[in-house]
Short mmCIF file of C-alpha atoms in Angstrom, two decimals:
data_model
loop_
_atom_site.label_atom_id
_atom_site.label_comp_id
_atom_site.label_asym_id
_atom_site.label_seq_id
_atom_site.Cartn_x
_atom_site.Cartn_y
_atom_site.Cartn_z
CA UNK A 39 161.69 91.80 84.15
CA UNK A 40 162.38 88.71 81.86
CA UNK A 41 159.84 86.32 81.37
CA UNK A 42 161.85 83.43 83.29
CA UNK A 43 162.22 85.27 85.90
CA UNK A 44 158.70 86.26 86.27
CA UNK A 45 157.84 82.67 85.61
CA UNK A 46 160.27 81.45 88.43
CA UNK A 47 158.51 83.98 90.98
CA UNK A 48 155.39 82.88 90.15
CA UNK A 49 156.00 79.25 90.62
CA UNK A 50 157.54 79.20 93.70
CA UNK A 51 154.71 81.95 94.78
CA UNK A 52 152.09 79.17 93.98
CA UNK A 53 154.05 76.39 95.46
CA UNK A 54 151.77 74.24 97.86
CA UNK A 55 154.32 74.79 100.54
CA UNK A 56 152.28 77.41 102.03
CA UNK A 57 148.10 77.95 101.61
CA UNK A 58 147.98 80.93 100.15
CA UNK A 59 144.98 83.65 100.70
CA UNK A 60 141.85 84.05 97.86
CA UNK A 61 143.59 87.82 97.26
CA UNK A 62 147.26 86.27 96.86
CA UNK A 63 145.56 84.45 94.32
CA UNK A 64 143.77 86.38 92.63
CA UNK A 65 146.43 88.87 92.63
CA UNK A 66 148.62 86.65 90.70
CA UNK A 67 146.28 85.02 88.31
CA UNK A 68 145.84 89.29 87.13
CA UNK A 69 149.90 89.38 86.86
CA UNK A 70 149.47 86.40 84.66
CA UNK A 71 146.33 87.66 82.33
CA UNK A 72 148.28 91.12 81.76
CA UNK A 73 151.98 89.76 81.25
CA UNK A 74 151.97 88.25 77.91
CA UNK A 75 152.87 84.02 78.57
CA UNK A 76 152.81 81.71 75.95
CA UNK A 77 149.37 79.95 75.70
CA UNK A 78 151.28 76.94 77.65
CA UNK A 79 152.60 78.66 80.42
CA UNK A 80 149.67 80.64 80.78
CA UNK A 81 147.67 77.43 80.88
CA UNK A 82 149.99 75.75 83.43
CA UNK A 83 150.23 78.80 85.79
CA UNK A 84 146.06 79.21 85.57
CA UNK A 85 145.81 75.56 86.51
CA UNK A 86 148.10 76.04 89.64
CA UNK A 87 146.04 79.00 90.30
CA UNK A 88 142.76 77.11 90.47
CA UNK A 89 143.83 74.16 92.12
CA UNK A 90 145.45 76.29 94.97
CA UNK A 91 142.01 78.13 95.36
CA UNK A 92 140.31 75.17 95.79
CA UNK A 93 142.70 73.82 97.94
CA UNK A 94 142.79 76.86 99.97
CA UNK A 95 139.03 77.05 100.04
CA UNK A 96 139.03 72.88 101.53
CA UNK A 97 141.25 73.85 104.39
CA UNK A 98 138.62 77.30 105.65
CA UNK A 99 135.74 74.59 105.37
CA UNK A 100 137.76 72.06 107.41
CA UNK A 101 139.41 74.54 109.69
CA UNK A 102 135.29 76.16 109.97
CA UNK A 103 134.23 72.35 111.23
CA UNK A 104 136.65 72.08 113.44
CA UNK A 105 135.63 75.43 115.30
CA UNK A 106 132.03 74.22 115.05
CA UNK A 107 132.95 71.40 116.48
CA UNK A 108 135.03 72.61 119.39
CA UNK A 109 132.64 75.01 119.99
CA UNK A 110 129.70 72.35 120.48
CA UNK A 111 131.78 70.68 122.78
CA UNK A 112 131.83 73.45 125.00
#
């Protein structure tokens, strides 16, 4: 597979149009670390990465609240 190709996969695979799962992630940030990426793109694809987990990890914690919450109520 060419590298823009690969690049163009992973970008829309860590667009923020859907959360994606700890494993998705994970998955792909081991794609990136064995295909070799310029230090740039490697950067840039590793910072998507991490802001996605953290995203990802904001929405369980409010998503866990809400339960709590709903739960108390009843």
């Amino acid at each position: 597979m060419k590298k823009e190709k690969l690049i163009s996969l992973l970008n829309e695979g860590l667009s923020v149009e859907e959360i994606p799962t700890i494993t998705n992630l994970k998955e792909i940030e081991e794609v990136v670390k064995k295909f070799n990426f310029d230090a740039e793109t490697s950067k840039k694809l590793n910072e998507k990465i991490q802001r996605l987990e953290k995203e990802t990890i904001g929405h369980a914690n409010a998503f866990s609240s809400m339960i709590k919450i709903t739960a108390q109520e009843k």
